mmCIF file of C-alpha atoms and ligand atoms in Angstrom:
data_model
loop_
_atom_site.group_PDB
_atom_site.id
_atom_site.type_symbol
_atom_site.label_atom_id
_atom_site.label_comp_id
_atom_site.label_asym_id
_atom_site.label_seq_id
_atom_site.Cartn_x
_atom_site.Cartn_y
_atom_site.Cartn_z
ATOM 1 C CA UNK A 180 -0.939 18.310 -7.811
ATOM 2 C CA UNK A 181 1.695 16.844 -5.691
ATOM 3 C CA UNK A 182 4.497 14.998 -7.605
ATOM 4 C CA UNK A 183 5.851 11.543 -6.564
ATOM 5 C CA UNK A 184 9.281 10.550 -7.769
ATOM 6 C CA UNK A 185 10.232 6.799 -7.846
ATOM 7 C CA UNK A 186 13.976 6.227 -7.735
ATOM 8 C CA UNK A 187 15.140 2.868 -9.199
ATOM 9 C CA UNK A 188 18.854 1.757 -9.298
ATOM 10 C CA UNK A 189 19.473 -0.499 -12.123
ATOM 11 C CA UNK A 190 22.669 -2.525 -12.694
ATOM 12 C CA UNK A 191 22.448 -5.067 -15.641
ATOM 13 C CA UNK A 192 18.803 -5.325 -15.389
ATOM 14 C CA UNK A 193 17.711 -5.887 -18.962
ATOM 15 C CA UNK A 194 15.877 -9.093 -18.280
ATOM 16 C CA UNK A 195 13.554 -7.478 -15.581
ATOM 17 C CA UNK A 196 12.929 -3.907 -17.157
ATOM 18 C CA UNK A 197 10.045 -4.767 -19.618
ATOM 19 C CA UNK A 198 8.201 -6.228 -16.674
ATOM 20 C CA UNK A 199 9.157 -3.314 -14.485
ATOM 21 C CA UNK A 200 7.942 -0.728 -17.036
ATOM 22 C CA UNK A 201 4.696 -2.414 -17.505
ATOM 23 C CA UNK A 202 3.877 -3.138 -13.792
ATOM 24 C CA UNK A 203 4.871 0.111 -12.560
ATOM 25 C CA UNK A 204 2.733 2.347 -15.315
ATOM 26 C CA UNK A 205 -0.001 -0.127 -14.630
ATOM 27 C CA UNK A 206 -0.424 0.712 -10.817
ATOM 28 C CA UNK A 207 0.350 4.377 -11.160
ATOM 29 C CA UNK A 208 -3.204 5.377 -11.925
ATOM 30 C CA UNK A 209 -4.114 4.398 -8.427
ATOM 31 C CA UNK A 210 -1.765 6.941 -6.844
ATOM 32 C CA UNK A 211 -3.826 9.916 -7.839
ATOM 33 C CA UNK A 212 -0.883 12.289 -8.366
ATOM 34 C CA UNK A 213 1.758 13.233 -10.998
ATOM 35 C CA UNK A 214 4.848 10.916 -11.079
ATOM 36 C CA UNK A 215 8.250 10.603 -12.488
ATOM 37 C CA UNK A 216 10.558 7.734 -12.427
ATOM 38 C CA UNK A 217 14.369 8.305 -12.129
ATOM 39 C CA UNK A 218 16.301 5.118 -13.166
ATOM 40 C CA UNK A 219 19.956 5.246 -12.287
ATOM 41 C CA UNK A 220 21.910 2.991 -14.542
ATOM 42 C CA UNK A 221 24.851 2.077 -12.228
ATOM 43 C CA UNK A 222 27.457 1.257 -14.972
ATOM 44 C CA UNK A 223 25.437 -1.673 -16.611
ATOM 45 C CA UNK A 224 27.289 -3.597 -19.284
ATOM 46 C CA UNK A 225 24.162 -5.044 -20.897
ATOM 47 C CA UNK A 226 21.057 -3.341 -22.668
ATOM 48 C CA UNK A 227 19.818 -1.628 -19.645
ATOM 49 C CA UNK A 228 20.787 1.830 -20.899
ATOM 50 C CA UNK A 229 19.212 1.389 -24.480
ATOM 51 C CA UNK A 230 16.029 0.053 -22.806
ATOM 52 C CA UNK A 231 15.719 3.001 -20.327
ATOM 53 C CA UNK A 232 16.204 5.420 -23.561
ATOM 54 C CA UNK A 233 13.329 3.536 -25.338
ATOM 55 C CA UNK A 234 11.008 3.681 -22.272
ATOM 56 C CA UNK A 235 11.640 7.501 -22.098
ATOM 57 C CA UNK A 236 10.507 7.829 -25.699
ATOM 58 C CA UNK A 237 7.386 5.861 -24.946
ATOM 59 C CA UNK A 238 6.669 7.666 -21.611
ATOM 60 C CA UNK A 239 8.668 10.706 -20.832
ATOM 61 C CA UNK A 240 7.889 10.427 -17.244
ATOM 62 C CA UNK A 241 10.597 7.783 -17.322
ATOM 63 C CA UNK A 242 13.918 9.653 -16.858
ATOM 64 C CA UNK A 243 17.443 8.220 -16.458
ATOM 65 C CA UNK A 244 21.013 8.754 -15.781
ATOM 66 C CA UNK A 245 23.901 6.695 -16.407
ATOM 67 C CA UNK A 246 27.130 6.418 -14.285
ATOM 68 C CA UNK A 247 30.418 6.420 -15.777
ATOM 69 C CA UNK A 248 31.028 3.091 -13.970
ATOM 70 C CA UNK A 249 29.461 0.803 -11.300
ATOM 71 C CA UNK A 250 29.594 2.977 -8.129
ATOM 72 C CA UNK A 251 27.266 0.683 -6.242
ATOM 73 C CA UNK A 252 23.692 0.418 -5.192
ATOM 74 C CA UNK A 253 23.608 2.990 -2.234
ATOM 75 C CA UNK A 254 25.369 5.568 -4.409
ATOM 76 C CA UNK A 255 22.952 4.923 -7.252
ATOM 77 C CA UNK A 256 20.086 5.485 -4.834
ATOM 78 C CA UNK A 257 21.856 8.577 -3.500
ATOM 79 C CA UNK A 258 22.034 10.087 -6.928
ATOM 80 C CA UNK A 259 18.370 9.263 -7.567
ATOM 81 C CA UNK A 260 17.448 11.186 -4.450
ATOM 82 C CA UNK A 261 19.580 14.019 -5.575
ATOM 83 C CA UNK A 262 17.891 14.533 -9.016
ATOM 84 C CA UNK A 263 14.317 13.707 -7.676
ATOM 85 C CA UNK A 264 11.970 16.545 -7.907
ATOM 86 C CA UNK A 265 8.847 15.148 -6.136
ATOM 87 C CA UNK A 266 7.159 16.122 -3.060
ATOM 88 C CA UNK A 267 7.544 12.515 -1.916
ATOM 89 C CA UNK A 268 10.179 10.083 -3.216
ATOM 90 C CA UNK A 269 9.877 6.145 -3.251
ATOM 91 C CA UNK A 270 13.027 4.142 -3.411
ATOM 92 C CA UNK A 271 12.549 0.633 -4.765
ATOM 93 C CA UNK A 272 14.703 -2.070 -6.467
ATOM 94 C CA UNK A 273 14.438 -2.772 -10.256
ATOM 95 C CA UNK A 274 14.058 -6.484 -9.778
ATOM 96 C CA UNK A 275 10.266 -6.180 -8.482
ATOM 97 C CA UNK A 276 11.287 -7.652 -5.151
ATOM 98 C CA UNK A 277 9.617 -4.592 -3.799
ATOM 99 C CA UNK A 278 6.186 -4.826 -5.484
ATOM 100 C CA UNK A 279 5.067 -1.637 -7.038
ATOM 101 C CA UNK A 280 1.518 -2.575 -5.976
ATOM 102 C CA UNK A 281 2.577 -1.825 -2.337
ATOM 103 C CA UNK A 282 3.585 1.821 -3.273
ATOM 104 C CA UNK A 283 -0.021 2.839 -2.749
ATOM 105 C CA UNK A 284 0.200 1.689 0.937
ATOM 106 C CA UNK A 285 3.311 3.926 1.519
ATOM 107 C CA UNK A 286 1.547 6.689 0.020
ATOM 108 C CA UNK A 287 -1.424 6.224 2.319
ATOM 109 C CA UNK A 288 0.758 6.598 5.367
ATOM 110 C CA UNK A 289 2.413 9.699 3.841
ATOM 111 C CA UNK A 290 -0.812 11.121 3.434
ATOM 112 C CA UNK A 291 -1.461 10.576 7.274
ATOM 113 C CA UNK A 292 1.503 12.754 7.895
ATOM 114 C CA UNK A 293 4.514 10.440 8.263
ATOM 115 C CA UNK A 294 7.600 11.771 6.612
ATOM 116 C CA UNK A 295 9.450 8.505 6.535
ATOM 117 C CA UNK A 296 7.536 5.283 5.669
ATOM 118 C CA UNK A 297 9.573 2.112 5.312
ATOM 119 C CA UNK A 298 8.633 -1.134 4.230
ATOM 120 C CA UNK A 299 9.333 -3.966 6.607
ATOM 121 C CA UNK A 300 9.852 -7.546 5.231
ATOM 122 C CA UNK A 301 7.449 -9.950 6.841
ATOM 123 C CA UNK A 302 8.847 -12.849 4.905
ATOM 124 C CA UNK A 303 12.025 -13.107 2.711
ATOM 125 C CA UNK A 304 12.216 -15.463 -0.248
ATOM 126 C CA UNK A 305 16.004 -15.270 -0.360
ATOM 127 C CA UNK A 306 18.471 -18.071 0.020
ATOM 128 C CA UNK A 307 18.688 -19.612 3.541
ATOM 129 C CA UNK A 308 22.277 -18.398 4.302
ATOM 130 C CA UNK A 309 21.387 -14.816 3.299
ATOM 131 C CA UNK A 310 18.386 -14.890 5.397
ATOM 132 C CA UNK A 311 20.266 -16.128 8.465
ATOM 133 C CA UNK A 312 23.125 -13.650 7.864
ATOM 134 C CA UNK A 313 20.549 -10.664 7.408
ATOM 135 C CA UNK A 314 18.727 -11.729 10.717
ATOM 136 C CA UNK A 315 21.872 -11.867 12.601
ATOM 137 C CA UNK A 316 23.022 -8.543 11.131
ATOM 138 C CA UNK A 317 19.999 -6.444 12.010
ATOM 139 C CA UNK A 318 20.004 -7.869 15.458
ATOM 140 C CA UNK A 319 23.658 -7.004 16.076
ATOM 141 C CA UNK A 320 23.474 -3.529 14.475
ATOM 142 C CA UNK A 321 20.438 -2.721 16.814
ATOM 143 C CA UNK A 322 22.609 -3.730 19.986
ATOM 144 C CA UNK A 323 25.580 -1.693 18.691
ATOM 145 C CA UNK A 324 24.100 1.471 17.563
ATOM 146 C CA UNK A 325 22.171 4.134 19.755
ATOM 147 C CA UNK A 326 19.798 4.913 16.948
ATOM 148 C CA UNK A 327 16.321 3.057 16.936
ATOM 149 C CA UNK A 328 17.352 1.101 13.676
ATOM 150 C CA UNK A 329 14.391 -0.959 12.670
ATOM 151 C CA UNK A 330 14.842 -4.728 12.122
ATOM 152 C CA UNK A 331 14.291 -6.201 8.674
ATOM 153 C CA UNK A 332 13.749 -2.897 6.840
ATOM 154 C CA UNK A 333 15.411 -2.617 3.481
ATOM 155 C CA UNK A 334 15.727 0.199 1.207
ATOM 156 C CA UNK A 335 12.131 0.147 -0.037
ATOM 157 C CA UNK A 336 10.675 3.335 1.310
ATOM 158 C CA UNK A 337 8.927 6.575 0.879
ATOM 159 C CA UNK A 338 10.675 9.816 1.896
ATOM 160 C CA UNK A 339 9.151 13.162 2.182
ATOM 161 C CA UNK A 340 10.700 16.191 0.418
ATOM 162 C CA UNK A 341 12.052 17.567 3.857
ATOM 163 C CA UNK A 342 13.804 14.200 4.640
ATOM 164 C CA UNK A 343 15.233 13.862 0.969
ATOM 165 C CA UNK A 344 16.646 17.496 1.325
ATOM 166 C CA UNK A 345 18.378 16.513 4.637
ATOM 167 C CA UNK A 346 19.847 13.352 3.160
ATOM 168 C CA UNK A 347 21.022 15.379 0.190
ATOM 169 C CA UNK A 348 22.848 17.560 2.356
ATOM 170 C CA UNK A 349 24.823 14.762 4.195
ATOM 171 C CA UNK A 350 28.270 14.720 2.960
ATOM 172 C CA UNK A 351 29.405 11.259 3.880
ATOM 173 C CA UNK A 352 30.261 8.801 1.078
ATOM 174 C CA UNK A 353 30.015 5.396 2.961
ATOM 175 C CA UNK A 354 26.364 5.692 2.615
ATOM 176 C CA UNK A 355 24.219 3.006 4.498
ATOM 177 C CA UNK A 356 20.904 4.847 3.502
ATOM 178 C CA UNK A 357 18.684 2.975 5.899
ATOM 179 C CA UNK A 358 20.815 4.192 8.895
ATOM 180 C CA UNK A 359 20.836 7.725 7.380
ATOM 181 C CA UNK A 360 17.008 7.565 6.989
ATOM 182 C CA UNK A 361 16.614 6.649 10.519
ATOM 183 C CA UNK A 362 19.245 9.221 11.748
ATOM 184 C CA UNK A 363 17.115 11.978 10.022
ATOM 185 C CA UNK A 364 14.181 11.516 12.471
ATOM 186 C CA UNK A 365 10.749 13.066 11.663
ATOM 187 C CA UNK A 366 7.830 11.031 11.893
ATOM 188 C CA UNK A 367 8.481 7.460 10.814
ATOM 189 C CA UNK A 368 6.138 4.519 10.145
ATOM 190 C CA UNK A 369 6.429 1.053 8.949
ATOM 191 C CA UNK A 370 4.459 -0.928 6.572
ATOM 192 C CA UNK A 371 4.718 -4.815 6.535
ATOM 193 C CA UNK A 372 5.056 -6.563 3.146
ATOM 194 C CA UNK A 373 6.020 -9.827 1.723
ATOM 195 C CA UNK A 374 9.275 -9.496 -0.175
ATOM 196 C CA UNK A 375 8.803 -11.168 -3.575
ATOM 197 C CA UNK A 376 11.194 -13.236 -5.575
ATOM 198 C CA UNK A 377 13.375 -11.572 -8.216
ATOM 199 C CA UNK A 378 11.185 -11.331 -11.193
ATOM 200 C CA UNK A 379 13.833 -12.134 -13.763
ATOM 201 C CA UNK A 380 17.620 -11.959 -14.228
ATOM 202 C CA UNK A 381 20.243 -12.691 -11.548
ATOM 203 C CA UNK A 382 20.957 -10.773 -8.208
ATOM 204 C CA UNK A 383 23.552 -8.099 -8.746
ATOM 205 C CA UNK A 384 24.381 -8.011 -5.179
ATOM 206 C CA UNK A 385 27.089 -10.400 -4.530
ATOM 207 C CA UNK A 386 28.148 -11.785 -1.193
ATOM 208 C CA UNK A 387 31.012 -9.314 -1.126
ATOM 209 C CA UNK A 388 28.740 -6.270 -1.869
ATOM 210 C CA UNK A 389 26.246 -7.177 0.870
ATOM 211 C CA UNK A 390 29.188 -7.874 3.369
ATOM 212 C CA UNK A 391 30.461 -4.376 2.558
ATOM 213 C CA UNK A 392 27.156 -2.860 2.966
ATOM 214 C CA UNK A 393 26.850 -4.544 6.391
ATOM 215 C CA UNK A 394 30.231 -3.218 7.311
ATOM 216 C CA UNK A 395 29.356 0.249 6.214
ATOM 217 C CA UNK A 396 26.120 0.105 8.413
ATOM 218 C CA UNK A 397 28.173 -1.136 11.483
ATOM 219 C CA UNK A 398 31.095 1.179 11.266
ATOM 220 C CA UNK A 399 29.143 4.293 10.307
ATOM 221 C CA UNK A 400 26.485 3.921 13.058
ATOM 222 C CA UNK A 401 28.511 2.565 15.853
ATOM 223 C CA UNK A 402 31.709 3.273 17.740
ATOM 224 C CA UNK A 403 31.153 0.146 20.054
ATOM 225 C CA UNK A 404 33.789 -2.031 18.147
ATOM 226 C CA UNK A 405 36.562 0.727 19.036
ATOM 227 C CA UNK A 406 35.789 0.026 22.738
ATOM 228 C CA UNK A 407 36.206 -3.637 22.197
ATOM 229 C CA UNK A 408 40.019 -3.282 22.730
ATOM 230 C CA UNK A 409 39.471 -1.972 26.208
ATOM 231 C CA UNK A 410 36.837 -4.649 27.111
ATOM 232 C CA UNK A 411 39.181 -7.251 25.928
ATOM 233 C CA UNK A 412 42.036 -5.704 27.824
ATOM 234 C CA UNK A 413 40.236 -5.859 31.180
ATOM 235 C CA UNK A 414 39.160 -9.485 30.580
ATOM 236 C CA UNK A 415 42.360 -10.678 29.588
ATOM 237 C CA UNK A 416 44.164 -9.049 32.428
ATOM 238 C CA UNK A 417 41.532 -10.350 34.952
ATOM 239 C CA UNK A 418 42.459 -13.919 33.714
ATOM 240 C CA UNK A 419 46.006 -13.147 33.838
ATOM 241 C CA UNK A 420 45.863 -12.115 37.474
ATOM 242 C CA UNK A 421 43.906 -15.199 38.366
ATOM 243 C CA UNK A 422 46.618 -17.282 36.592
ATOM 244 C CA UNK A 423 49.371 -15.525 38.544
ATOM 245 C CA UNK A 424 47.567 -16.135 41.967
ATOM 246 C CA UNK A 425 46.972 -19.852 41.046
ATOM 247 C CA UNK A 426 50.550 -20.407 40.015
ATOM 248 C CA UNK A 427 51.792 -18.654 43.154
ATOM 249 C CA UNK A 428 49.773 -20.986 45.549
ATOM 250 C CA UNK A 429 50.522 -23.976 43.486
ATOM 251 C CA UNK A 430 54.249 -23.477 44.105
ATOM 252 C CA UNK A 431 53.788 -22.805 47.913
ATOM 253 C CA UNK A 432 51.385 -25.649 48.623
ATOM 254 C CA UNK A 433 52.792 -27.972 46.014
ATOM 255 C CA UNK A 434 52.033 -31.101 48.136
ATOM 256 C CA UNK A 435 48.384 -30.250 48.601
ATOM 257 C CA UNK A 436 47.917 -29.319 44.875
ATOM 258 C CA UNK A 437 49.711 -32.508 43.880
ATOM 259 C CA UNK A 438 47.289 -34.567 45.943
ATOM 260 C CA UNK A 439 44.446 -32.929 44.170
ATOM 261 C CA UNK A 440 45.941 -33.988 40.869
ATOM 262 C CA UNK A 441 47.061 -30.221 40.058
ATOM 263 C CA UNK A 442 50.799 -30.683 40.480
ATOM 264 C CA UNK A 443 52.914 -27.885 39.113
ATOM 265 C CA UNK A 444 53.959 -28.625 35.452
ATOM 266 C CA UNK A 445 56.272 -26.787 33.138
ATOM 267 C CA UNK A 446 53.791 -25.519 30.711
ATOM 268 C CA UNK A 447 55.000 -24.861 27.110
ATOM 269 C CA UNK A 448 51.445 -25.403 25.687
ATOM 270 C CA UNK A 449 50.084 -22.739 28.049
ATOM 271 C CA UNK A 450 52.810 -20.412 27.220
ATOM 272 C CA UNK A 451 52.297 -20.659 23.485
ATOM 273 C CA UNK A 452 48.448 -20.755 23.707
ATOM 274 C CA UNK A 453 48.536 -17.442 25.663
ATOM 275 C CA UNK A 454 51.079 -15.839 23.215
ATOM 276 C CA UNK A 455 48.800 -16.853 20.282
ATOM 277 C CA UNK A 456 45.727 -15.570 22.132
ATOM 278 C CA UNK A 457 47.163 -12.218 23.004
ATOM 279 C CA UNK A 458 48.733 -11.924 19.633
ATOM 280 C CA UNK A 459 45.367 -12.461 17.831
ATOM 281 C CA UNK A 460 43.468 -10.195 20.171
ATOM 282 C CA UNK A 461 45.931 -7.469 19.291
ATOM 283 C CA UNK A 462 45.749 -8.101 15.493
ATOM 284 C CA UNK A 463 41.954 -7.902 15.655
ATOM 285 C CA UNK A 464 42.018 -4.548 17.576
ATOM 286 C CA UNK A 465 44.561 -3.156 15.094
ATOM 287 C CA UNK A 466 42.125 -4.469 12.329
ATOM 288 C CA UNK A 467 39.286 -2.493 13.876
ATOM 289 C CA UNK A 468 41.237 0.484 14.064
ATOM 290 C CA UNK A 469 42.300 0.145 10.589
ATOM 291 C CA UNK A 470 38.577 -0.259 9.377
ATOM 292 C CA UNK A 471 37.790 3.200 10.969
ATOM 293 C CA UNK A 472 41.014 4.810 9.746
ATOM 294 C CA UNK A 473 40.346 3.571 6.131
ATOM 295 C CA UNK A 474 36.925 5.097 6.105
ATOM 296 C CA UNK A 475 38.183 8.374 7.634
ATOM 297 C CA UNK A 476 40.789 8.414 4.631
ATOM 298 C CA UNK A 477 38.127 7.803 2.152
ATOM 299 C CA UNK A 478 36.012 10.623 3.479
ATOM 300 C CA UNK A 479 38.918 13.132 3.764
ATOM 301 C CA UNK A 480 39.956 12.715 0.085
ATOM 302 C CA UNK A 481 36.583 14.241 -0.684
ATOM 303 C CA UNK A 482 36.345 12.861 -4.207
ATOM 304 C CA UNK A 483 32.892 13.058 -5.795
ATOM 305 C CA UNK A 484 30.379 10.271 -5.075
ATOM 306 C CA UNK A 485 29.532 9.646 -8.580
ATOM 307 C CA UNK A 486 30.274 10.558 -12.322
ATOM 308 C CA UNK A 487 27.455 10.909 -14.697
ATOM 309 C CA UNK A 488 28.098 9.765 -18.365
ATOM 310 C CA UNK A 489 24.664 10.353 -19.968
ATOM 311 C CA UNK A 490 21.151 11.435 -18.988
ATOM 312 C CA UNK A 491 17.603 11.449 -20.547
ATOM 313 C CA UNK A 492 14.910 13.694 -19.586
ATOM 314 C CA UNK A 493 16.863 15.332 -16.713
ATOM 315 C CA UNK A 494 18.482 18.566 -16.443
ATOM 316 C CA UNK A 495 22.027 17.846 -15.244
ATOM 317 C CA UNK A 496 24.305 20.698 -14.646
ATOM 318 C CA UNK A 497 27.433 18.919 -13.259
ATOM 319 C CA UNK A 498 28.612 15.391 -14.072
ATOM 320 C CA UNK A 499 29.397 14.662 -10.529
ATOM 321 C CA UNK A 500 28.328 15.855 -7.049
ATOM 322 C CA UNK A 501 30.566 18.210 -5.117
ATOM 323 C CA UNK A 502 32.799 15.922 -2.889
ATOM 324 C CA UNK A 503 32.574 16.148 0.885
ATOM 325 C CA UNK A 504 35.204 19.074 1.205
HETATM 326 N N1 UDP B 743 22.286 -2.662 -7.849
HETATM 327 C C1 UDP B 743 22.775 -1.456 -8.378
HETATM 328 N N2 UDP B 743 24.336 -1.596 -8.352
HETATM 329 C C2 UDP B 743 24.995 -2.690 -7.835
HETATM 330 C C3 UDP B 743 24.218 -3.773 -7.357
HETATM 331 C C4 UDP B 743 22.874 -3.780 -7.459
HETATM 332 O O1 UDP B 743 22.348 -0.475 -8.622
HETATM 333 O O2 UDP B 743 26.166 -2.753 -7.987
HETATM 334 C C5 UDP B 743 20.732 -2.654 -8.014
HETATM 335 C C6 UDP B 743 19.886 -3.616 -8.701
HETATM 336 O O3 UDP B 743 19.897 -3.441 -10.013
HETATM 337 C C7 UDP B 743 18.730 -3.701 -7.924
HETATM 338 C C8 UDP B 743 19.067 -3.451 -6.618
HETATM 339 O O4 UDP B 743 20.365 -2.672 -6.666
HETATM 340 O O5 UDP B 743 17.768 -2.770 -8.574
HETATM 341 C C9 UDP B 743 19.187 -4.533 -5.639
HETATM 342 O O6 UDP B 743 20.001 -5.433 -6.176
HETATM 343 P P1 UDP B 743 19.774 -7.003 -6.194
HETATM 344 O O7 UDP B 743 18.340 -7.274 -6.511
HETATM 345 O O8 UDP B 743 20.910 -7.622 -6.969
HETATM 346 O O9 UDP B 743 20.063 -7.378 -4.709
HETATM 347 P P2 UDP B 743 19.218 -8.267 -3.637
HETATM 348 O O10 UDP B 743 17.802 -7.945 -3.816
HETATM 349 O O11 UDP B 743 19.692 -9.666 -4.153
HETATM 350 O O12 UDP B 743 19.697 -7.877 -2.259
HETATM 351 MG MG1 MG B 744 16.916 -8.219 -5.584
#
């Protein structure tokens, strides 16, 4: 019988875990296959780890590992994928925003022969600001990357073993998994679903974490920002040439220009504005360079992506994955 692995990153999720245990096990019968759940405790400071241990005692299909500190959601999912043994792997959040009841629809597509089945959010019940920013981000990313990134698709998805093996072999540390998933190719299908509200507890993704994830997506999958300096350079020099021509004629035909109300003036404000404008354009461009350079630096150090402190029900040979070098 085929095995399905479910990977669930958990960070301070004590309030939602009882519901998760109950709802997931309740729908598992409908899958008609053997399953294991791999929870990755991403350095929680609450009772999450104790609850995961208790759940393993109740149902040994629930296996877990705990990071030595908070490494972040994408790293937690990556570690889950690393230790999953299933023929297919489903990635979902702990907070039941990705309803376990939808897994059966992902499985149906997998059985049709798709290797990647991602869930697309039809409706989001997140705060307005988050919805607007997410809407804008997905569209911007689509414009800037050559990959066919689907809009409004989160991490909730099913991956075939082949895809999981490709993803495991990717060495990079700034892991925007939705992008990597698209990058892998294979036959991809989407399933629409309504994203529920968080079942309990508070969001663990702060604005800062979401922002960093968006930046990872943008900078890991597009080099268009690097070209921005060139485009801006051309535009600004175009304006500068127009300015020179205008001033030249203004000096020669001073009378005519004065009649039109455009008499030559000594222009402190213009000088200052252009200095500030050019200065800020340059700073932005240096910042963009720094953004890429910082990422290269992080990758080159080749430190392991995670460190494991404890595990239950999993055979873990090394406490960290090999770094990228
Ligand atoms: N999460 C994690 N590490 C973090 C932040 C979040 O493993 O540093 C997990 C969290 O436990 C949840 C999932 O990632 O299972 C999504 O987080 P959350 O629900 O807070 O994000 P949102 O749904 O608000 O984007
Ligand atoms: Mg959530």
